[in-house]
mmCIF file of C-alpha atoms in Angstrom:
data_model
loop_
_atom_site.group_PDB
_atom_site.id
_atom_site.type_symbol
_atom_site.label_atom_id
_atom_site.label_comp_id
_atom_site.label_asym_id
_atom_site.label_seq_id
_atom_site.Cartn_x
_atom_site.Cartn_y
_atom_site.Cartn_z
ATOM 1 C CA UNK A 1352 11.819 17.210 16.742
ATOM 2 C CA UNK A 1353 12.872 13.683 15.772
ATOM 3 C CA UNK A 1354 12.583 10.386 17.643
ATOM 4 C CA UNK A 1355 15.709 9.559 19.612
ATOM 5 C CA UNK A 1356 17.191 12.979 18.973
ATOM 6 C CA UNK A 1357 18.674 11.885 15.635
ATOM 7 C CA UNK A 1358 18.876 14.599 13.019
ATOM 8 C CA UNK A 1359 17.476 13.419 9.712
ATOM 9 C CA UNK A 1360 17.813 15.426 6.497
ATOM 10 C CA UNK A 1361 16.595 13.780 3.284
ATOM 11 C CA UNK A 1362 18.089 15.639 0.313
ATOM 12 C CA UNK A 1363 16.659 14.077 -2.877
ATOM 13 C CA UNK A 1364 13.059 13.876 -4.091
ATOM 14 C CA UNK A 1365 13.066 10.126 -3.501
ATOM 15 C CA UNK A 1366 14.467 10.510 0.020
ATOM 16 C CA UNK A 1367 11.916 13.193 0.916
ATOM 17 C CA UNK A 1368 9.100 11.025 -0.417
ATOM 18 C CA UNK A 1369 10.383 8.039 1.567
ATOM 19 C CA UNK A 1370 10.467 10.257 4.666
ATOM 20 C CA UNK A 1371 6.898 11.397 3.912
ATOM 21 C CA UNK A 1372 5.622 7.828 3.537
ATOM 22 C CA UNK A 1373 7.269 6.676 6.758
ATOM 23 C CA UNK A 1374 5.917 9.575 8.832
ATOM 24 C CA UNK A 1375 2.504 9.061 7.235
ATOM 25 C CA UNK A 1376 2.566 5.343 8.079
ATOM 26 C CA UNK A 1377 3.247 6.137 11.735
ATOM 27 C CA UNK A 1378 0.358 8.599 11.970
ATOM 28 C CA UNK A 1379 -2.015 6.247 10.153
ATOM 29 C CA UNK A 1380 -1.209 3.590 12.762
ATOM 30 C CA UNK A 1381 -1.985 6.040 15.567
ATOM 31 C CA UNK A 1382 -5.384 6.901 14.067
ATOM 32 C CA UNK A 1383 -6.399 3.361 13.060
ATOM 33 C CA UNK A 1384 -4.751 0.261 14.525
ATOM 34 C CA UNK A 1385 -3.410 2.044 17.656
ATOM 35 C CA UNK A 1386 -6.421 4.326 18.113
ATOM 36 C CA UNK A 1387 -7.237 3.117 21.653
ATOM 37 C CA UNK A 1388 -3.721 3.936 22.868
ATOM 38 C CA UNK A 1389 -3.713 7.250 20.982
ATOM 39 C CA UNK A 1390 -7.073 8.227 22.494
ATOM 40 C CA UNK A 1391 -5.811 7.453 25.996
ATOM 41 C CA UNK A 1392 -2.630 9.514 25.569
ATOM 42 C CA UNK A 1393 -4.555 12.600 24.397
ATOM 43 C CA UNK A 1394 -5.856 13.445 27.872
ATOM 44 C CA UNK A 1395 -7.501 16.903 27.850
ATOM 45 C CA UNK A 1396 -6.157 17.469 31.365
ATOM 46 C CA UNK A 1397 -2.591 17.515 30.049
ATOM 47 C CA UNK A 1398 -0.767 20.417 28.395
ATOM 48 C CA UNK A 1399 -0.833 21.230 24.684
ATOM 49 C CA UNK A 1400 -0.004 17.999 22.862
ATOM 50 C CA UNK A 1401 0.988 17.228 19.269
ATOM 51 C CA UNK A 1402 0.904 14.048 17.174
ATOM 52 C CA UNK A 1403 4.260 13.315 15.545
ATOM 53 C CA UNK A 1404 5.126 10.805 12.848
ATOM 54 C CA UNK A 1405 8.764 9.703 12.526
ATOM 55 C CA UNK A 1406 10.928 8.346 9.669
ATOM 56 C CA UNK A 1407 10.987 4.929 11.388
ATOM 57 C CA UNK A 1408 7.167 4.620 10.929
ATOM 58 C CA UNK A 1409 6.518 5.257 14.613
ATOM 59 C CA UNK A 1410 4.233 7.849 16.161
ATOM 60 C CA UNK A 1411 4.310 9.824 19.391
ATOM 61 C CA UNK A 1412 2.075 12.171 21.332
ATOM 62 C CA UNK A 1413 4.242 14.787 22.975
ATOM 63 C CA UNK A 1414 4.743 18.442 23.817
ATOM 64 C CA UNK A 1415 5.962 20.685 20.991
ATOM 65 C CA UNK A 1416 9.581 21.688 20.600
ATOM 66 C CA UNK A 1417 10.652 24.554 22.850
ATOM 67 C CA UNK A 1418 12.951 26.339 20.404
ATOM 68 C CA UNK A 1419 11.525 29.040 18.130
ATOM 69 C CA UNK A 1420 11.608 28.535 15.254
ATOM 70 C CA UNK A 1421 11.772 24.746 15.535
ATOM 71 C CA UNK A 1422 14.065 22.545 13.425
ATOM 72 C CA UNK A 1423 11.032 21.247 11.490
ATOM 73 C CA UNK A 1424 7.478 22.586 11.106
ATOM 74 C CA UNK A 1425 5.372 21.633 14.119
ATOM 75 C CA UNK A 1426 2.111 19.625 14.013
ATOM 76 C CA UNK A 1427 -1.198 21.098 15.174
ATOM 77 C CA UNK A 1428 -0.943 22.161 18.823
ATOM 78 C CA UNK A 1429 -3.392 21.080 21.529
ATOM 79 C CA UNK A 1430 -5.162 18.217 19.740
ATOM 80 C CA UNK A 1431 -6.002 16.721 23.147
ATOM 81 C CA UNK A 1432 -8.206 19.647 24.217
ATOM 82 C CA UNK A 1433 -10.941 18.838 21.693
ATOM 83 C CA UNK A 1434 -10.985 15.092 22.403
ATOM 84 C CA UNK A 1435 -13.976 14.998 24.743
ATOM 85 C CA UNK A 1436 -15.835 17.886 23.112
ATOM 86 C CA UNK A 1437 -16.860 16.038 19.941
ATOM 87 C CA UNK A 1438 -17.628 12.596 18.580
ATOM 88 C CA UNK A 1439 -14.561 10.357 18.476
ATOM 89 C CA UNK A 1440 -14.732 9.799 14.721
ATOM 90 C CA UNK A 1441 -15.026 13.553 14.109
ATOM 91 C CA UNK A 1442 -12.078 14.232 16.392
ATOM 92 C CA UNK A 1443 -9.936 11.616 14.656
ATOM 93 C CA UNK A 1444 -10.905 13.080 11.277
ATOM 94 C CA UNK A 1445 -9.891 16.559 12.456
ATOM 95 C CA UNK A 1446 -6.522 15.286 13.682
ATOM 96 C CA UNK A 1447 -6.104 13.483 10.337
ATOM 97 C CA UNK A 1448 -6.688 16.698 8.347
ATOM 98 C CA UNK A 1449 -4.098 18.606 10.365
ATOM 99 C CA UNK A 1450 -1.675 15.687 10.095
ATOM 100 C CA UNK A 1451 -1.987 15.770 6.304
ATOM 101 C CA UNK A 1452 -1.168 19.477 6.344
ATOM 102 C CA UNK A 1453 1.817 18.875 8.626
ATOM 103 C CA UNK A 1454 3.260 16.131 6.423
ATOM 104 C CA UNK A 1455 3.095 18.388 3.370
ATOM 105 C CA UNK A 1456 4.742 21.184 5.334
ATOM 106 C CA UNK A 1457 7.618 18.907 6.396
ATOM 107 C CA UNK A 1458 8.111 17.538 2.868
ATOM 108 C CA UNK A 1459 8.245 20.941 1.225
ATOM 109 C CA UNK A 1460 10.380 22.293 4.063
ATOM 110 C CA UNK A 1461 13.034 19.763 3.036
ATOM 111 C CA UNK A 1462 12.440 20.704 -0.592
ATOM 112 C CA UNK A 1463 13.035 24.379 0.118
ATOM 113 C CA UNK A 1464 15.990 23.737 2.381
ATOM 114 C CA UNK A 1465 17.836 21.683 -0.215
ATOM 115 C CA UNK A 1466 16.953 23.775 -3.226
ATOM 116 C CA UNK A 1467 14.347 21.726 -5.099
ATOM 117 C CA UNK A 1468 13.501 23.439 -8.388
ATOM 118 C CA UNK A 1469 10.068 23.587 -10.019
ATOM 119 C CA UNK A 1470 10.450 20.161 -11.631
ATOM 120 C CA UNK A 1471 11.531 18.555 -8.356
ATOM 121 C CA UNK A 1472 8.662 20.130 -6.435
ATOM 122 C CA UNK A 1473 6.175 18.979 -9.053
ATOM 123 C CA UNK A 1474 7.610 15.463 -9.005
ATOM 124 C CA UNK A 1475 7.448 15.350 -5.210
ATOM 125 C CA UNK A 1476 3.861 16.582 -5.121
ATOM 126 C CA UNK A 1477 2.756 14.056 -7.750
ATOM 127 C CA UNK A 1478 4.367 11.217 -5.796
ATOM 128 C CA UNK A 1479 2.636 12.378 -2.614
ATOM 129 C CA UNK A 1480 -0.675 12.903 -4.399
ATOM 130 C CA UNK A 1481 -0.698 9.306 -5.635
ATOM 131 C CA UNK A 1482 -1.196 8.187 -2.027
ATOM 132 C CA UNK A 1483 -4.555 8.582 -0.266
ATOM 133 C CA UNK A 1484 -4.492 11.269 2.392
ATOM 134 C CA UNK A 1485 -4.591 10.315 6.067
ATOM 135 C CA UNK A 1486 -8.064 11.871 6.210
ATOM 136 C CA UNK A 1487 -9.222 9.580 3.396
ATOM 137 C CA UNK A 1488 -7.784 6.531 5.162
ATOM 138 C CA UNK A 1489 -9.306 7.414 8.536
ATOM 139 C CA UNK A 1490 -12.766 8.319 7.212
ATOM 140 C CA UNK A 1491 -12.866 5.644 4.511
ATOM 141 C CA UNK A 1492 -13.682 8.293 1.907
ATOM 142 C CA UNK A 1493 -11.448 6.583 -0.644
ATOM 143 C CA UNK A 1494 -12.867 3.127 0.041
ATOM 144 C CA UNK A 1495 -16.524 3.561 -0.933
ATOM 145 C CA UNK A 1496 -16.284 1.607 -4.143
ATOM 146 C CA UNK A 1497 -13.981 -1.068 -2.741
ATOM 147 C CA UNK A 1498 -16.247 -1.408 0.306
ATOM 148 C CA UNK A 1499 -19.262 -2.017 -1.911
ATOM 149 C CA UNK A 1500 -17.327 -4.671 -3.810
ATOM 150 C CA UNK A 1501 -16.180 -6.203 -0.535
ATOM 151 C CA UNK A 1502 -19.814 -6.422 0.572
ATOM 152 C CA UNK A 1503 -20.663 -8.334 -2.592
ATOM 153 C CA UNK A 1504 -17.758 -10.674 -1.871
ATOM 154 C CA UNK A 1505 -19.061 -11.119 1.655
ATOM 155 C CA UNK A 1506 -22.449 -12.297 0.373
ATOM 156 C CA UNK A 1507 -20.651 -14.885 -1.727
ATOM 157 C CA UNK A 1508 -18.321 -16.061 1.027
ATOM 158 C CA UNK A 1509 -21.128 -16.205 3.612
ATOM 159 C CA UNK A 1510 -22.501 -19.243 1.781
ATOM 160 C CA UNK A 1511 -19.798 -21.254 3.534
ATOM 161 C CA UNK A 1512 -20.889 -21.895 7.120
ATOM 162 C CA UNK A 1513 -17.469 -23.172 8.174
ATOM 163 C CA UNK A 1514 -15.651 -19.865 7.837
ATOM 164 C CA UNK A 1515 -17.395 -16.510 7.173
ATOM 165 C CA UNK A 1516 -14.228 -14.414 7.280
ATOM 166 C CA UNK A 1517 -12.677 -13.042 4.103
ATOM 167 C CA UNK A 1518 -9.032 -13.219 3.200
ATOM 168 C CA UNK A 1519 -6.997 -12.671 0.064
ATOM 169 C CA UNK A 1520 -4.070 -14.991 -0.507
ATOM 170 C CA UNK A 1521 -0.880 -13.784 -2.240
ATOM 171 C CA UNK A 1522 -2.157 -15.172 -5.546
ATOM 172 C CA UNK A 1523 -5.189 -12.876 -5.323
ATOM 173 C CA UNK A 1524 -7.575 -15.733 -4.427
ATOM 174 C CA UNK A 1525 -9.922 -16.098 -1.467
ATOM 175 C CA UNK A 1526 -8.516 -18.938 0.610
ATOM 176 C CA UNK A 1527 -11.918 -19.756 2.097
ATOM 177 C CA UNK A 1528 -15.563 -18.797 1.696
ATOM 178 C CA UNK A 1529 -15.833 -19.931 -1.961
ATOM 179 C CA UNK A 1530 -17.351 -23.231 -2.976
ATOM 180 C CA UNK A 1531 -14.858 -25.834 -4.138
ATOM 181 C CA UNK A 1532 -14.764 -26.127 -7.920
ATOM 182 C CA UNK A 1533 -14.226 -29.295 -9.837
ATOM 183 C CA UNK A 1534 -10.600 -29.778 -10.791
ATOM 184 C CA UNK A 1535 -11.384 -29.563 -14.499
ATOM 185 C CA UNK A 1536 -13.334 -26.328 -14.072
ATOM 186 C CA UNK A 1537 -10.633 -24.828 -11.856
ATOM 187 C CA UNK A 1538 -8.004 -25.509 -14.478
ATOM 188 C CA UNK A 1539 -10.081 -23.909 -17.240
ATOM 189 C CA UNK A 1540 -11.281 -20.928 -15.235
ATOM 190 C CA UNK A 1541 -8.178 -20.137 -13.168
ATOM 191 C CA UNK A 1542 -6.811 -17.429 -15.413
ATOM 192 C CA UNK A 1543 -10.197 -15.776 -15.858
ATOM 193 C CA UNK A 1544 -10.837 -15.836 -12.092
ATOM 194 C CA UNK A 1545 -7.533 -14.123 -11.308
ATOM 195 C CA UNK A 1546 -8.319 -11.331 -13.748
ATOM 196 C CA UNK A 1547 -11.790 -10.802 -12.269
ATOM 197 C CA UNK A 1548 -10.514 -10.654 -8.692
ATOM 198 C CA UNK A 1549 -7.635 -8.395 -9.640
ATOM 199 C CA UNK A 1550 -10.193 -6.004 -11.094
ATOM 200 C CA UNK A 1551 -12.398 -6.333 -8.034
ATOM 201 C CA UNK A 1552 -9.685 -5.770 -5.441
ATOM 202 C CA UNK A 1553 -7.203 -3.686 -7.403
ATOM 203 C CA UNK A 1554 -8.427 -0.466 -5.776
ATOM 204 C CA UNK A 1555 -8.637 -1.901 -2.266
ATOM 205 C CA UNK A 1556 -6.634 0.006 0.348
ATOM 206 C CA UNK A 1557 -5.218 -1.274 3.612
ATOM 207 C CA UNK A 1558 -7.071 0.165 6.609
ATOM 208 C CA UNK A 1559 -3.809 0.322 8.546
ATOM 209 C CA UNK A 1560 -1.182 1.725 6.173
ATOM 210 C CA UNK A 1561 -3.400 2.985 3.327
ATOM 211 C CA UNK A 1562 -1.373 1.211 0.644
ATOM 212 C CA UNK A 1563 -2.947 -0.532 -2.347
ATOM 213 C CA UNK A 1564 -3.702 -4.238 -2.642
ATOM 214 C CA UNK A 1565 -0.975 -6.319 -4.285
ATOM 215 C CA UNK A 1566 -1.196 -9.814 -5.725
ATOM 216 C CA UNK A 1567 1.848 -10.963 -3.804
ATOM 217 C CA UNK A 1568 0.436 -9.987 -0.397
ATOM 218 C CA UNK A 1569 -1.891 -11.740 2.063
ATOM 219 C CA UNK A 1570 -4.938 -9.657 3.013
ATOM 220 C CA UNK A 1571 -7.788 -10.121 5.465
ATOM 221 C CA UNK A 1572 -11.081 -8.265 5.860
ATOM 222 C CA UNK A 1573 -12.591 -7.201 9.182
ATOM 223 C CA UNK A 1574 -16.080 -8.695 9.568
ATOM 224 C CA UNK A 1575 -17.173 -5.695 11.652
ATOM 225 C CA UNK A 1576 -16.063 -2.578 9.727
ATOM 226 C CA UNK A 1577 -15.430 -4.432 6.435
ATOM 227 C CA UNK A 1578 -12.047 -2.792 5.904
ATOM 228 C CA UNK A 1579 -9.244 -4.751 4.275
ATOM 229 C CA UNK A 1580 -5.814 -5.029 5.922
ATOM 230 C CA UNK A 1581 -2.404 -6.370 4.953
ATOM 231 C CA UNK A 1582 -1.815 -9.441 7.093
ATOM 232 C CA UNK A 1583 1.571 -8.036 8.094
ATOM 233 C CA UNK A 1584 0.009 -4.738 9.236
ATOM 234 C CA UNK A 1585 -2.335 -6.457 11.692
ATOM 235 C CA UNK A 1586 0.044 -9.347 12.462
ATOM 236 C CA UNK A 1587 -2.174 -12.069 10.978
ATOM 237 C CA UNK A 1588 -0.574 -14.882 8.976
ATOM 238 C CA UNK A 1589 -2.432 -17.153 6.532
ATOM 239 C CA UNK A 1590 -1.965 -20.048 8.968
ATOM 240 C CA UNK A 1591 -3.441 -18.085 11.850
ATOM 241 C CA UNK A 1592 -6.332 -16.871 9.690
ATOM 242 C CA UNK A 1593 -7.375 -20.483 9.130
ATOM 243 C CA UNK A 1594 -8.380 -20.713 12.802
ATOM 244 C CA UNK A 1595 -10.263 -17.396 13.029
ATOM 245 C CA UNK A 1596 -14.028 -17.790 12.658
ATOM 246 C CA UNK A 1597 -14.749 -14.055 12.684
ATOM 247 C CA UNK A 1598 -11.945 -11.524 12.268
ATOM 248 C CA UNK A 1599 -12.012 -8.181 14.101
ATOM 249 C CA UNK A 1600 -9.377 -5.581 13.267
ATOM 250 C CA UNK A 1601 -7.464 -3.891 16.155
ATOM 251 C CA UNK A 1602 -9.657 -0.782 16.002
ATOM 252 C CA UNK A 1603 -12.888 -2.795 16.284
ATOM 253 C CA UNK A 1604 -11.410 -5.048 18.963
ATOM 254 C CA UNK A 1605 -10.337 -2.072 21.091
ATOM 255 C CA UNK A 1606 -13.453 -0.025 20.529
ATOM 256 C CA UNK A 1607 -15.429 0.599 23.692
ATOM 257 C CA UNK A 1608 -18.434 2.662 24.700
ATOM 258 C CA UNK A 1609 -17.571 6.135 25.925
ATOM 259 C CA UNK A 1610 -19.785 8.450 27.895
#
């Protein structure tokens, strides 16, 4: 089942990996930035529902394909039935685990269909394995160290009363929250500071897409859950960040008490 009814058949290792990353990005959005909408769509009163990720980085909650066997492996069936029977975070983690398994199944389905040999399969798996799993992104299991470092950065940036939020500019610098250095000191210490912050944030992962931190990208940290996000993933520009006193990511903004 593919979005828009378009048949999509990646044939090379690179194409399959690109397909994997795009489907993964869509599912990560459903379980993080779009979690309120995803939760609402998974009504236990409805029929068996599945979570699909598509090559255009979109996600969809829908009924499974009717044909047997289907064109592609199908995701876990009936994810909506367990929604109200467990804690939300546990339910999301369970959906994440099954989504990881589905993505691997789809990737190696393409590999088998187009005759990948042992070397191609190994290359594909290694490329996939270099990315954090959806489960790791959703639960934050891969962010423990970076979260601790972010907390240390928060203590430093909180010294500035004017703006407690944390952001990372494309050059790898905090745009606010650090005391202004003398021009002479800044010139002498600039190179050393970049190296230290690169080391500090090099293992940071975006809470939306799960990708690594890059020097050429603008990042912002949620003051509630302390997860880092690409500005483009949460639609925050450096200019807009200047006017935000306390930043809340989409998941924290949409979070509400549930009985």
